[in-house]
PDB file of C-alpha atoms in Angstrom:
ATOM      1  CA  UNK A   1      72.198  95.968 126.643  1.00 38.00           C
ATOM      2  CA  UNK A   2      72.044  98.264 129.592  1.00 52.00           C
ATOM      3  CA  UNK A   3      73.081 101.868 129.798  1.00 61.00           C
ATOM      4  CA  UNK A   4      77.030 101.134 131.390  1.00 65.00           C
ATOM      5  CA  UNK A   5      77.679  98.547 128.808  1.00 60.00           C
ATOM      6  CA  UNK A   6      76.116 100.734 125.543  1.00 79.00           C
ATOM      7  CA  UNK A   7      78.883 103.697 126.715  1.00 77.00           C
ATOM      8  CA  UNK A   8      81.322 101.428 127.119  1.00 75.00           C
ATOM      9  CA  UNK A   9      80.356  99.745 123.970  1.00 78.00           C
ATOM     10  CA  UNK A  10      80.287 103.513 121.869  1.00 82.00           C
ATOM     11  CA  UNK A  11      83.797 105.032 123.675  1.00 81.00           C
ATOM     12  CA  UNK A  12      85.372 101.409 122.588  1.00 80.00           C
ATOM     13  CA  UNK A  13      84.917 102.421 119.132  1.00 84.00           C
ATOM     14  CA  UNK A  14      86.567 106.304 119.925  1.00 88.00           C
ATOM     15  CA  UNK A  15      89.964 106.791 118.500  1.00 92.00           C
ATOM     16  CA  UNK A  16      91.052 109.635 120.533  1.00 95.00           C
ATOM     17  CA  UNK A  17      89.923 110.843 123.907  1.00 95.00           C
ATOM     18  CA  UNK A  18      90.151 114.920 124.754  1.00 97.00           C
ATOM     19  CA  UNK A  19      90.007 115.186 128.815  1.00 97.00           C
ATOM     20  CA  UNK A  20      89.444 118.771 130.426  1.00 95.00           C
ATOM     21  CA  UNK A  21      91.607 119.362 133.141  1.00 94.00           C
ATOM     22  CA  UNK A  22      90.194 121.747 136.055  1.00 90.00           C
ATOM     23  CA  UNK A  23      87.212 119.557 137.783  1.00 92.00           C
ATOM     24  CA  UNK A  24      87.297 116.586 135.323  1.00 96.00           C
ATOM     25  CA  UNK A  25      91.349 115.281 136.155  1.00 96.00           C
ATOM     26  CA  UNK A  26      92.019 117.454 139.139  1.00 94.00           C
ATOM     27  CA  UNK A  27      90.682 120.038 141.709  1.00 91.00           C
ATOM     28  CA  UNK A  28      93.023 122.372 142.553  1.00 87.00           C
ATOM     29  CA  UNK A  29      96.433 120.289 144.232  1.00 91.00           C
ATOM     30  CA  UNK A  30      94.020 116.707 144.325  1.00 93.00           C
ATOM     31  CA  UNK A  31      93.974 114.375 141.597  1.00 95.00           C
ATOM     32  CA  UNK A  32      90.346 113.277 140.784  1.00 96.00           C
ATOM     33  CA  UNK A  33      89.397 109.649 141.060  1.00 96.00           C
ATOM     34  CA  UNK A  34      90.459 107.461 138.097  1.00 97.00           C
ATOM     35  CA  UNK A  35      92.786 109.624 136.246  1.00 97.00           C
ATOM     36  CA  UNK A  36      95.829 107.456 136.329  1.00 96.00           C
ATOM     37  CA  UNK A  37      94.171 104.605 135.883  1.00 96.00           C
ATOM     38  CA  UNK A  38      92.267 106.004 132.703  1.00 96.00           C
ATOM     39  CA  UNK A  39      95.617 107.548 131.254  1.00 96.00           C
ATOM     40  CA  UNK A  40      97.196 104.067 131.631  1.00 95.00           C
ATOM     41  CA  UNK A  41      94.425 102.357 129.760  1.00 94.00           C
ATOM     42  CA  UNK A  42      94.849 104.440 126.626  1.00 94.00           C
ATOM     43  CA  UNK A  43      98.481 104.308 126.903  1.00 94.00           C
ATOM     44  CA  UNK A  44      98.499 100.560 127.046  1.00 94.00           C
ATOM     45  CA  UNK A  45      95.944 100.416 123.837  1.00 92.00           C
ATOM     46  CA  UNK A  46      98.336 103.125 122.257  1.00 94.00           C
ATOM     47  CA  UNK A  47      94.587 105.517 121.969  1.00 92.00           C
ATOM     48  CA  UNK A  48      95.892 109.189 121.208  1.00 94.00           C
ATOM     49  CA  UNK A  49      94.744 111.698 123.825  1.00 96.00           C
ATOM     50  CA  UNK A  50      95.216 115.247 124.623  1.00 96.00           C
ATOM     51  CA  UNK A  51      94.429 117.109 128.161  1.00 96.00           C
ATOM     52  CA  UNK A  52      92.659 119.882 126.587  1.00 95.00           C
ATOM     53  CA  UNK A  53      91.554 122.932 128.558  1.00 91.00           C
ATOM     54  CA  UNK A  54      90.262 126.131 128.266  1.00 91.00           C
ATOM     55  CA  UNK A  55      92.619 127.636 131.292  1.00 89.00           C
ATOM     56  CA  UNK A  56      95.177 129.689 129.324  1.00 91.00           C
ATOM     57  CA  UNK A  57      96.646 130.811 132.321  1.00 90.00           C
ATOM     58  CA  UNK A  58      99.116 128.017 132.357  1.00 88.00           C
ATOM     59  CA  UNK A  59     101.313 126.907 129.300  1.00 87.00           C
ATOM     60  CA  UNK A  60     101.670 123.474 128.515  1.00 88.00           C
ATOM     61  CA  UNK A  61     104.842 122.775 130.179  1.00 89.00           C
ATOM     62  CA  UNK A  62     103.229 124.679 133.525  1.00 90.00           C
ATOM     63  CA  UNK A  63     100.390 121.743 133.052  1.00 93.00           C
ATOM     64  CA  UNK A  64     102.936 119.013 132.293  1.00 94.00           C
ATOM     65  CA  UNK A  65     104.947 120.027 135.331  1.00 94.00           C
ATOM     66  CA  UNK A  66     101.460 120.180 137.762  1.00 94.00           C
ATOM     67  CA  UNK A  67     100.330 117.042 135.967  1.00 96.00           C
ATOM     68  CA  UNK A  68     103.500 114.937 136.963  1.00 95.00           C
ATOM     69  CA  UNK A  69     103.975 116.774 140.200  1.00 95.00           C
ATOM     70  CA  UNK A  70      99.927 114.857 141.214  1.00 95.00           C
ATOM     71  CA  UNK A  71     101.266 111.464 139.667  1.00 93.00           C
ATOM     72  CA  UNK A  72     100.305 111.239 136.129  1.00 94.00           C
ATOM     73  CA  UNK A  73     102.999 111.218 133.963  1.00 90.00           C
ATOM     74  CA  UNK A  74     102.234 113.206 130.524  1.00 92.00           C
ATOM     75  CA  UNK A  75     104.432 114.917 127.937  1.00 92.00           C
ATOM     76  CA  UNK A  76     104.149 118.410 126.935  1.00 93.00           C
ATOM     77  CA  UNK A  77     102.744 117.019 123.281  1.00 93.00           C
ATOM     78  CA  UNK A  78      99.482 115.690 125.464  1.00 95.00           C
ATOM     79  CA  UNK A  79      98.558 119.179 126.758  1.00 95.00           C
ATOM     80  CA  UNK A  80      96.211 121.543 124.255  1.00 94.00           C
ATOM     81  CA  UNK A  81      95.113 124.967 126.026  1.00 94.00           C
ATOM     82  CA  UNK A  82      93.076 127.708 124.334  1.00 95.00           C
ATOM     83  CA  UNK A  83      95.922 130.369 124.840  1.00 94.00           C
ATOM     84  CA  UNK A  84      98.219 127.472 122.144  1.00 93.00           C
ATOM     85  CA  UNK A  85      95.148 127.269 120.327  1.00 94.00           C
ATOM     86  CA  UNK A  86      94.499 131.890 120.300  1.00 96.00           C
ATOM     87  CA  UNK A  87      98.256 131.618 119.116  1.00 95.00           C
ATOM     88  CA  UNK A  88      97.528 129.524 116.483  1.00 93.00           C
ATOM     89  CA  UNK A  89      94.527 131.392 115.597  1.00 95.00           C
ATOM     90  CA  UNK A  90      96.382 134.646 115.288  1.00 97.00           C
ATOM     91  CA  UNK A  91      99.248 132.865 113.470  1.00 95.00           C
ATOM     92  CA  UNK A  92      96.796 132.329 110.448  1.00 94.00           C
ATOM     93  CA  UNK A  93      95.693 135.823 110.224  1.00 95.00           C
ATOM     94  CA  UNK A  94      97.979 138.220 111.867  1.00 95.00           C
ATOM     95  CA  UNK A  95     101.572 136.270 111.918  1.00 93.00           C
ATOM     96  CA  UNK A  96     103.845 139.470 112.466  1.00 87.00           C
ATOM     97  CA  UNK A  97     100.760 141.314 114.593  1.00 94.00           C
ATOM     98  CA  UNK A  98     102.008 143.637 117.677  1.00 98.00           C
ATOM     99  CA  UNK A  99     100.171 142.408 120.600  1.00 98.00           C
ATOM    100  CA  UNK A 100      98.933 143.782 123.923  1.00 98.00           C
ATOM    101  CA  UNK A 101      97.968 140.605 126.490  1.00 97.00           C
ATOM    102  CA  UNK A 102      95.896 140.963 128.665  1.00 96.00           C
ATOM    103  CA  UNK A 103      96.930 137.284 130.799  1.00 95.00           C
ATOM    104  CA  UNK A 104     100.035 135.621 132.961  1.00 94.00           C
ATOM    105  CA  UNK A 105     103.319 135.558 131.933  1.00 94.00           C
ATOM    106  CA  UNK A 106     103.117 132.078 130.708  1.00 92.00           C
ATOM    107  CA  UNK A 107     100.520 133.029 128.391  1.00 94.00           C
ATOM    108  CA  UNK A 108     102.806 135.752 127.029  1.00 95.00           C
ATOM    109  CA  UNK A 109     105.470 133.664 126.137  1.00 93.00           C
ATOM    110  CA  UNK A 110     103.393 130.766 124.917  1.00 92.00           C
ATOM    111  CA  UNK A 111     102.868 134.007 122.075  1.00 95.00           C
ATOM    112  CA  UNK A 112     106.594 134.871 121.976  1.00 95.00           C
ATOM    113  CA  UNK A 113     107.069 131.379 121.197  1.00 93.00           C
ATOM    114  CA  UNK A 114     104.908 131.493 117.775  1.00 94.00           C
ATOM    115  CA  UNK A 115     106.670 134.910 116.715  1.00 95.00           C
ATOM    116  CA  UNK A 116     104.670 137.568 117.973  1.00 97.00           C
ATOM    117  CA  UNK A 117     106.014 140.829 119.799  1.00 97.00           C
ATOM    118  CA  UNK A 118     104.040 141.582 122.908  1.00 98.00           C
ATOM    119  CA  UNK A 119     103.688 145.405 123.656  1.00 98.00           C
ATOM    120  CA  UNK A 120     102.127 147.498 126.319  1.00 96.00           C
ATOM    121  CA  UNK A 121     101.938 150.591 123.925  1.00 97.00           C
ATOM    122  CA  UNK A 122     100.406 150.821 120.032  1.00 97.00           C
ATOM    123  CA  UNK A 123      99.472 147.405 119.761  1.00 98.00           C
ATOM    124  CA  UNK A 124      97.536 145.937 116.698  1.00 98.00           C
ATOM    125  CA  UNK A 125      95.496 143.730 118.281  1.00 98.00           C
ATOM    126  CA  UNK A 126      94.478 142.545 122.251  1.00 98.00           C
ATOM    127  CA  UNK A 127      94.071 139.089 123.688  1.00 98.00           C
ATOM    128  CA  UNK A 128      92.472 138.530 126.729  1.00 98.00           C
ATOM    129  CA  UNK A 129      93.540 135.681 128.297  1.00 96.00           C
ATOM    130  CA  UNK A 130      92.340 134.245 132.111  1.00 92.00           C
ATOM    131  CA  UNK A 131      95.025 136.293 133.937  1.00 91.00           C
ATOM    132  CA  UNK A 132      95.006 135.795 137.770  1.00 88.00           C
ATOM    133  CA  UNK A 133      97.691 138.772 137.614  1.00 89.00           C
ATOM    134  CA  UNK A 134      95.153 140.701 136.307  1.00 90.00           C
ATOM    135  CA  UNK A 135      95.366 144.823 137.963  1.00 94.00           C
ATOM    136  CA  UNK A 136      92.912 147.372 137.627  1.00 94.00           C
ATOM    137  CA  UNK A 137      95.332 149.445 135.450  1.00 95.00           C
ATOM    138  CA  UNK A 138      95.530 146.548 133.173  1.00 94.00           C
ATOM    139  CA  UNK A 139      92.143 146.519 132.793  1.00 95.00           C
ATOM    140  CA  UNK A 140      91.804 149.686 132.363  1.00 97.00           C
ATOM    141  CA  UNK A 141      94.143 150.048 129.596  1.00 97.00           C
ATOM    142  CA  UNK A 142      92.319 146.768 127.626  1.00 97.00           C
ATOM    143  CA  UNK A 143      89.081 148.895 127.902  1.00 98.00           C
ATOM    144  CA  UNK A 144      90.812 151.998 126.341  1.00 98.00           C
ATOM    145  CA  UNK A 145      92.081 149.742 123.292  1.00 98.00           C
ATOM    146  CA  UNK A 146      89.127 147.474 122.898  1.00 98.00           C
ATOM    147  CA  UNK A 147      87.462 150.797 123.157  1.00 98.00           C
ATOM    148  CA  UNK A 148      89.601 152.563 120.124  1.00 98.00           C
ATOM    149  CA  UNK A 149      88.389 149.504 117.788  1.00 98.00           C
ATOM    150  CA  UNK A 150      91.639 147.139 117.685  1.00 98.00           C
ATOM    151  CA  UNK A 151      90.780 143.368 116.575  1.00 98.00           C
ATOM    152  CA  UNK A 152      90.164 142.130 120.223  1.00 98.00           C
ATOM    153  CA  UNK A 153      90.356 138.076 121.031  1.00 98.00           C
ATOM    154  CA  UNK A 154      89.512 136.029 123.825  1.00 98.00           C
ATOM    155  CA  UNK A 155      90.617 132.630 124.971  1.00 97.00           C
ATOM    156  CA  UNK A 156      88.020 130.735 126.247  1.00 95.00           C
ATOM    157  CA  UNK A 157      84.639 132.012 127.807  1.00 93.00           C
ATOM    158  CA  UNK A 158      84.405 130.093 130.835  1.00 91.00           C
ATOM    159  CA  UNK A 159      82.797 132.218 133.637  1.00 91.00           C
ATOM    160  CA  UNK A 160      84.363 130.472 136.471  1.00 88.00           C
ATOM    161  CA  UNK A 161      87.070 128.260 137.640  1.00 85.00           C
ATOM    162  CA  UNK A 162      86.262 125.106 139.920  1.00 78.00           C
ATOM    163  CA  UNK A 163      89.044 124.735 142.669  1.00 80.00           C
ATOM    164  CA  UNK A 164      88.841 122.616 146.024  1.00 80.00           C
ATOM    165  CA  UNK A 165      87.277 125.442 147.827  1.00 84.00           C
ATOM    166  CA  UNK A 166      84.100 126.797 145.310  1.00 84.00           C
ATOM    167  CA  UNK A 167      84.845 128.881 142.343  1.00 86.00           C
ATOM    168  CA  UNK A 168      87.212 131.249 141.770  1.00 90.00           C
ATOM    169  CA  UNK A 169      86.064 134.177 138.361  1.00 92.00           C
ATOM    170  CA  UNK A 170      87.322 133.325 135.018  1.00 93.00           C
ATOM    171  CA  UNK A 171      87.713 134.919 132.024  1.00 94.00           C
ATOM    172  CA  UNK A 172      83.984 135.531 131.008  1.00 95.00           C
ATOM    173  CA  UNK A 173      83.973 137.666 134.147  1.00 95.00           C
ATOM    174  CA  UNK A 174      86.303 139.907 132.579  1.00 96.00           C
ATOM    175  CA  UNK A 175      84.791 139.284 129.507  1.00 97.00           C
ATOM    176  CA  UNK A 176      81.255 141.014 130.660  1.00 97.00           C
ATOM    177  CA  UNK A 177      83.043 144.438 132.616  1.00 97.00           C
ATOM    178  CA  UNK A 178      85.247 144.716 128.958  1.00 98.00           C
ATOM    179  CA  UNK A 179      81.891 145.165 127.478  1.00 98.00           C
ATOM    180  CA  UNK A 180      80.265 147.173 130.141  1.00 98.00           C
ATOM    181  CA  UNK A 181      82.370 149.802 129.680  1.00 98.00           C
ATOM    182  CA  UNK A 182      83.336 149.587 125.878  1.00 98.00           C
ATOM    183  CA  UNK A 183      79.995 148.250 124.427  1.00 98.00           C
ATOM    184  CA  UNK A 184      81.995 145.488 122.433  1.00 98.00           C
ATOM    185  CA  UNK A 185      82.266 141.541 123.119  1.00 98.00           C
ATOM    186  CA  UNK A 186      85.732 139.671 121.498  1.00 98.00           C
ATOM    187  CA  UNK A 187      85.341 139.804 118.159  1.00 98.00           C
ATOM    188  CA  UNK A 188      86.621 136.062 118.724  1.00 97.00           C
ATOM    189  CA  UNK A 189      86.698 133.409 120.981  1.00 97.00           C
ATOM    190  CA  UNK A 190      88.910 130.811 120.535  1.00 96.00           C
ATOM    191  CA  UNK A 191      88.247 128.124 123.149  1.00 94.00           C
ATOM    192  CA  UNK A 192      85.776 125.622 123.878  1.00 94.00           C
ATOM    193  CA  UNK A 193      83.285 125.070 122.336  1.00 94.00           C
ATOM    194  CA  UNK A 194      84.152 127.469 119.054  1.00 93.00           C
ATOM    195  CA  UNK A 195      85.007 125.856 116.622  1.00 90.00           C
ATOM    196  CA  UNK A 196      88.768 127.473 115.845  1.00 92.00           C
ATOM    197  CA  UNK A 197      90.125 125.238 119.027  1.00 93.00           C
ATOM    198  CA  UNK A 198      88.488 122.192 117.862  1.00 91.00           C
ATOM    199  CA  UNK A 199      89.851 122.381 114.721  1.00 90.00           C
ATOM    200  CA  UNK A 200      93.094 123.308 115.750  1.00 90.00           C
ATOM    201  CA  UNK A 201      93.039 120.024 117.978  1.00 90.00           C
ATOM    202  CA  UNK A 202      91.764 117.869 115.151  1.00 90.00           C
ATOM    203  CA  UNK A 203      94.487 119.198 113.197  1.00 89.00           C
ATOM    204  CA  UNK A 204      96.992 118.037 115.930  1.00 88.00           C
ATOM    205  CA  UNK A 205      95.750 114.442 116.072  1.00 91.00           C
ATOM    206  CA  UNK A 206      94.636 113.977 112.294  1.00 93.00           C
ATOM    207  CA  UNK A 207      91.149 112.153 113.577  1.00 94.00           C
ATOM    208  CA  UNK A 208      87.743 112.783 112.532  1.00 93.00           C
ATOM    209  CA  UNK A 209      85.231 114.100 115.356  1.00 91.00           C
ATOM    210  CA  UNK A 210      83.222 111.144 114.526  1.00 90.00           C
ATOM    211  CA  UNK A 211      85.864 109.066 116.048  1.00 93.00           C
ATOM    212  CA  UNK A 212      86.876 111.618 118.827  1.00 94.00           C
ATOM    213  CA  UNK A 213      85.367 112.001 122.487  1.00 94.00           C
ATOM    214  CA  UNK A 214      85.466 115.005 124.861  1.00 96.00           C
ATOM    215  CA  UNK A 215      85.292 114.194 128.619  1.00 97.00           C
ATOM    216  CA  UNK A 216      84.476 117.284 130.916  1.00 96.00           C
ATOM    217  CA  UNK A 217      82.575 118.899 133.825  1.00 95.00           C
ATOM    218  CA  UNK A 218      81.409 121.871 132.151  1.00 93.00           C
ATOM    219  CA  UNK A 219      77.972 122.000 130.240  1.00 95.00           C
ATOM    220  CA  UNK A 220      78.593 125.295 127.866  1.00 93.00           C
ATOM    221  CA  UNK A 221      81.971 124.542 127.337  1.00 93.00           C
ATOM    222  CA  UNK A 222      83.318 120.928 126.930  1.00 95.00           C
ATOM    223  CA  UNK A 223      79.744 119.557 126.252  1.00 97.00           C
ATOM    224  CA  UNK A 224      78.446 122.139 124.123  1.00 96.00           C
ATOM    225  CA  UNK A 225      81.228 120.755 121.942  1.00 94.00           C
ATOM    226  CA  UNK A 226      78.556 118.192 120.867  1.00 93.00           C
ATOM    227  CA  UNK A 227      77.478 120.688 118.720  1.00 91.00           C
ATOM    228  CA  UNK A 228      80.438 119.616 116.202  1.00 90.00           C
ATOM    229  CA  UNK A 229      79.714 116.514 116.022  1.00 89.00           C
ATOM    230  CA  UNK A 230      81.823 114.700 118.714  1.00 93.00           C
ATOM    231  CA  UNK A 231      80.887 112.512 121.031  1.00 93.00           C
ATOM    232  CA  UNK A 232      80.657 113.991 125.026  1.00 95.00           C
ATOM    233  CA  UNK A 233      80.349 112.518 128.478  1.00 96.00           C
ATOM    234  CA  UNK A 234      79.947 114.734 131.474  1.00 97.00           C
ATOM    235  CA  UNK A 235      81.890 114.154 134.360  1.00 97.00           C
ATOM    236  CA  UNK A 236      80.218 115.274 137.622  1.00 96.00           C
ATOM    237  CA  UNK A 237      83.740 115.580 139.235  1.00 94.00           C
ATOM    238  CA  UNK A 238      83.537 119.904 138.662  1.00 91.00           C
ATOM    239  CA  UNK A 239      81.463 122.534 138.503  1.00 88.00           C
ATOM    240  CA  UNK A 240      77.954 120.617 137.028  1.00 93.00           C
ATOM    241  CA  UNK A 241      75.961 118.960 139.037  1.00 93.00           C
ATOM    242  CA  UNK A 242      73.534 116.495 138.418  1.00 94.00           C
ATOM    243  CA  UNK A 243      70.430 118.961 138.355  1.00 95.00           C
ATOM    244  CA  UNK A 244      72.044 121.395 136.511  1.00 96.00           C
ATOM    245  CA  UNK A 245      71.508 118.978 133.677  1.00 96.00           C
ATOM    246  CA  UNK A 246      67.875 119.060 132.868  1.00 94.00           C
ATOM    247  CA  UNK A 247      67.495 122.764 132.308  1.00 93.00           C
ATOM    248  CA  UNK A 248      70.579 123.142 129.916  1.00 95.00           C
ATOM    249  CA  UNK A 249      70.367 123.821 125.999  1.00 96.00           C
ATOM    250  CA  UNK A 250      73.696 121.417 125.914  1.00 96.00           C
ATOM    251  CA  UNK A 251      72.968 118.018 126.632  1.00 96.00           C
ATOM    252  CA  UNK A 252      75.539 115.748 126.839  1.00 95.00           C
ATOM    253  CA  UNK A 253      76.000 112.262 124.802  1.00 93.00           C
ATOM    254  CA  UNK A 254      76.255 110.230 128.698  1.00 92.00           C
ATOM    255  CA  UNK A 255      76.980 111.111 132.094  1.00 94.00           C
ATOM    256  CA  UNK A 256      79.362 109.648 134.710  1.00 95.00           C
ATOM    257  CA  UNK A 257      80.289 110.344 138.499  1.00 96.00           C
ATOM    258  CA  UNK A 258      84.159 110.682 137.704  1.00 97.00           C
ATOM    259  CA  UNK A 259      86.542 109.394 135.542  1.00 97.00           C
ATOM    260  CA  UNK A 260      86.987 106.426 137.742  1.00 96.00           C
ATOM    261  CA  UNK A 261      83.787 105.014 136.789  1.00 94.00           C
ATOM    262  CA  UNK A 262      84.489 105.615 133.331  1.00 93.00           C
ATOM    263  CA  UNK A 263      87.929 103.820 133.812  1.00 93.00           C
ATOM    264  CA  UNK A 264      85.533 100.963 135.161  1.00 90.00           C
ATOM    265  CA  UNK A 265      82.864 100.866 132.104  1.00 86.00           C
ATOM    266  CA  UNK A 266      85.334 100.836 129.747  1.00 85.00           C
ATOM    267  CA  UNK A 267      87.646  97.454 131.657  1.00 82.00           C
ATOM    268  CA  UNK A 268      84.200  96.012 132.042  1.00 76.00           C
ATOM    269  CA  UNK A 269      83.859  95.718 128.237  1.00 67.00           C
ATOM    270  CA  UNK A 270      87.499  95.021 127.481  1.00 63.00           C
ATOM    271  CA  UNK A 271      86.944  92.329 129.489  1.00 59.00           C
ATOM    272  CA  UNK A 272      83.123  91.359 127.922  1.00 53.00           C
ATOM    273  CA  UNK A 273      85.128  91.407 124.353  1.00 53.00           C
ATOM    274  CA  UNK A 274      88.193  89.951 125.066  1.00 50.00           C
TER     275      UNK A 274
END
């Protein structure tokens, strides 16, 4: 059995598919190759999936809007971002904490809608969240609590965003000048690949990682989730590249162009089997 047909042959077997979003199902306003088609193959076989991405600056019903606005139509219920998944997080531990956010306003109310107060004075805690709104003075002020010791949690750690025109700097950016000038990383992370999102996903779809794979474009985030046990395949779609593979500590499970060619794989063996 060749390479094509023993992925095919291991993702027929997967009971739920997890999909980034940014560089693995779309670039910016552009649709990647194979996304509808993929989509329509697991909704025809009635497979459970999820869009999940580390981009909290969008809510879920931003993503299901942009989502349907490109051509695939998905529900709210498919969409799973870190900032839903930091929510949940703090829900466990600090249900009635006062919060100062350091992210969009969608990511603020994603927070309001779990119960939390969001406060720009004497907060309990800080999240930092991707926040393309981000000003100096916020920043500023994030440094000065992160700095006075308050519980302080991050998102996701990506360091950069792909978009149709190069990169554009993520959260781990602001991640790295928080702890230039206070000395102190998040005391958690939430997103991929830690394992609070993960589980929180899991949770959501009630399958076992053995039976669960996560498609993505980015080697220290969505493959690195291998480290859990699940099953990964790198899309080269985003911000990896082929060479970039070799000399990483996170290797993935299979690699494929795009999703289109994993769309093609997996109707090659449908057809094989059936």
């Amino acid at each position: 059995m060749n390479q094509s047909l023993s992925l095919a042959s291991q993702l027929s077997q997967m009971r739920c598919f997890l999909m980034d979003m940014d560089g693995t199902v779309f670039l910016g306003e552009r649709l990647l190759p194979g996304a509808v088609e993929l989509v329509d193959y697991l909704e025809q076989r009635e497979i459970p999936y999820f869009f999940l991405t580390n981009n909290s600056s969008r809510s879920k019903a931003d993503y299901a809007q942009k989502l349907n606005r490109l051509g695939l139509t998905v529900s709210e219920q498919r969409i799973f971002t870190s900032g839903e998944a930091t929510a949940l997080y703090l829900k466990k531990r600090m249900p009635s904490a006062r919060l100062f956010i350091a992210g969009t306003d969608s990511l603020k109310e994603e927070f309001r809608q779990h119960g939390f107060e969001i406060v720009e004075e004497r907060p309990e805690a800080v999240v930092l969240g991707f926040d393309t709104t981000l000003t100096y003075n916020r920043l500023w002020k994030l440094c000065d609590f992160v700095r006075a010791g308050l519980p302080y949690f991050a998102t996701h750690p990506d360091i950069n965003c792909p978009t149709e025109n190069g990169f554009m700097p993520d959260i781990g950016a602001m991640i790295a000048f928080v702890q230039t000038s206070t000395g102190r990383q998040p005391d958690v992370i939430v997103g991929k690949p830690n394992p609070p999102i993960i589980e929180a996903v899991t949770a959501k779809s009630g399958i076992p990682l053995q039976f669960t794979v996560m498609i993505g474009d980015r080697l220290y985030t969505d493959i690195a989730l291998g480290r859990t046990g699940i099953t990964t395949v790198l899309v080269l779609s985003g911000e990896t590249k082929a060479a970039d593979v070799a000399g990483s500590p996170f290797q993935p499970d299979w690699i494929v162009e795009n999703l289109a060619e994993l769309y093609a794989l997996l109707s090659r063996a449908q057809s094989v089997s059936g």
